[in-house]
Amino acid sequence: MIDWTTAILILAGVVGGIVNAVAGGATLITFPVLLATGLPPVAANISNAIAVSPGHLLAVIADRRSLPALDCHLSLLLLLSALGGLAGAGLLLIIPERAFTMPIPALIAGATLLFALAPRIARPADSRERRDHGTKRREAGLLALTAIYGGFFGAGLGIILTAILSLSEPHDIRRIKAVKNLLASTVAIAANLFFLLRGAVHWPLALPMLLGAIAGGYAGGHLVRVLPANVVRGVVLTAGAVMSIVYAFKYWI
């Protein structure tokens, strides 16, 4: 028989998977649920990273035809994503727990704000022209920092990557989304492998949410045709705002 905690984790995973498929922002749902189980914040963050990781990878597989050819620049971005994911994961495991819990309200609030701005970020201005090599270097530098953040916490990673990739490829949003999913998957795989090798994953809580997220992602692929994205976005934004306030009281007051 499934106990209540397992059932709630599966349900949170399903909801998170659907949310990611329809609008994005699953971490704003799943991470607070893991914290509510009593799991320490760093362990909850690691378990959440494992649970929500299939989302971007499934999107890469589904839209693989939109991926550009593997050239030197894309190879560099993939390498930076992997190294940044490893660095962020390593940083998460060596800092004191208090150093992670203190910025949690700000991290959730920042991810919520990014999620609110996502529609603007996802539609780069048509007036922008393709940038030069200087922009590509800037893109690579920003990506390296973003990958470290992705391995460390990761909420809103896809939105940040979309904004960075829009600097050098402003007009082809489908291509941007495909590369974004590829780079986010690379960050997640690198970080998660590090967590697995270090034995840092709390499987009794991570596995039910992971299974729920896979089922939710599959269901969301069908529900995306009928569920209003604006309604889902509203639910995620409300949850993010509430959780920001709750954890501000918990960790700051």
Coordinates of N, CA, C and O in Angstrom, one line a residue, residues 11-17 19 24-34 48 52 209 232 235-240 243:
L11 N 1.9 12.6 -6.9 CA 1.0 13.7 -7.4 C 1.7 14.9 -7.8 O 1.5 15.5 -8.9
A12 N 2.6 15.3 -6.9 CA 3.4 16.6 -7.2 C 4.2 16.4 -8.5 O 4.4 17.3 -9.3
G13 N 4.8 15.2 -8.7 CA 5.5 14.9 -9.9 C 4.7 15.0 -11.1 O 5.1 15.5 -12.2
V14 N 3.5 14.4 -11.0 CA 2.5 14.5 -12.2 C 2.2 15.9 -12.5 O 2.2 16.3 -13.7
V15 N 1.8 16.7 -11.5 CA 1.5 18.1 -11.7 C 2.7 18.8 -12.3 O 2.6 19.6 -13.2
G16 N 3.9 18.6 -11.7 CA 5.1 19.2 -12.2 C 5.4 18.9 -13.7 O 5.7 19.7 -14.5
G17 N 5.2 17.6 -14.0 CA 5.4 17.2 -15.4 C 4.4 17.8 -16.4 O 4.8 18.3 -17.5
V19 N 2.8 20.7 -15.8 CA 3.2 22.1 -15.8 C 4.4 22.4 -16.8 O 4.3 23.3 -17.6
G24 N 6.0 25.3 -18.3 CA 7.3 25.4 -17.7 C 7.2 25.8 -16.2 O 6.1 26.2 -15.8
G25 N 8.2 25.6 -15.4 CA 8.2 26.1 -14.0 C 7.9 25.0 -13.0 O 7.4 25.3 -11.9
A26 N 8.1 23.7 -13.3 CA 7.8 22.6 -12.4 C 8.5 22.8 -11.1 O 7.9 22.4 -10.0
T27 N 9.7 23.3 -11.0 CA 10.5 23.3 -9.8 C 9.7 24.2 -8.7 O 9.8 23.9 -7.5
L28 N 9.0 25.2 -9.2 CA 8.2 26.0 -8.2 C 7.1 25.2 -7.6 O 6.6 25.7 -6.6
I29 N 6.8 24.1 -8.1 CA 5.8 23.2 -7.5 C 6.5 22.1 -6.7 O 6.1 21.8 -5.6
T30 N 7.4 21.4 -7.4 CA 8.0 20.2 -6.8 C 9.0 20.4 -5.6 O 9.0 19.7 -4.7
F31 N 9.8 21.5 -5.7 CA 10.8 21.7 -4.7 C 10.2 22.0 -3.3 O 10.6 21.4 -2.3
P32 N 9.2 22.9 -3.2 CA 8.5 23.1 -1.9 C 7.9 21.8 -1.4 O 7.8 21.7 -0.2
V33 N 7.3 21.0 -2.3 CA 6.7 19.7 -1.8 C 7.8 18.8 -1.1 O 7.6 18.3 0.0
L34 N 9.0 18.7 -1.7 CA 10.1 18.0 -1.1 C 10.5 18.6 0.2 O 10.8 17.8 1.2
N48 N 15.0 17.0 -6.1 CA 14.2 17.7 -7.1 C 14.9 17.7 -8.5 O 14.2 17.5 -9.5
V52 N 12.9 16.2 -11.9 CA 12.4 17.0 -13.0 C 13.3 17.0 -14.2 O 12.9 17.5 -15.3
M209 N 8.5 10.9 -7.1 CA 8.3 12.1 -7.8 C 8.8 12.0 -9.3 O 8.2 12.6 -10.2
V232 N -2.5 27.8 -16.4 CA -1.4 27.0 -15.8 C -0.3 28.0 -15.3 O 0.2 27.9 -14.2
V235 N -1.4 29.6 -12.0 CA -1.2 28.7 -10.9 C 0.3 28.7 -10.4 O 0.6 28.8 -9.3
V236 N 1.2 28.5 -11.4 CA 2.6 28.5 -11.1 C 3.1 29.8 -10.5 O 3.8 29.8 -9.5
L237 N 2.7 30.9 -11.0 CA 3.1 32.2 -10.5 C 2.6 32.4 -9.1 O 3.3 32.9 -8.2
T238 N 1.3 32.0 -8.8 CA 0.7 32.1 -7.5 C 1.5 31.2 -6.5 O 1.9 31.7 -5.4
A239 N 1.8 30.0 -6.9 CA 2.6 29.1 -6.0 C 3.9 29.7 -5.7 O 4.4 29.6 -4.6
G240 N 4.6 30.2 -6.8 CA 5.9 30.8 -6.6 C 5.9 32.0 -5.6 O 6.8 32.1 -4.8
M243 N 5.2 30.7 -2.0 CA 6.4 30.0 -1.5 C 7.5 30.9 -1.1 O 8.2 30.8 -0.2

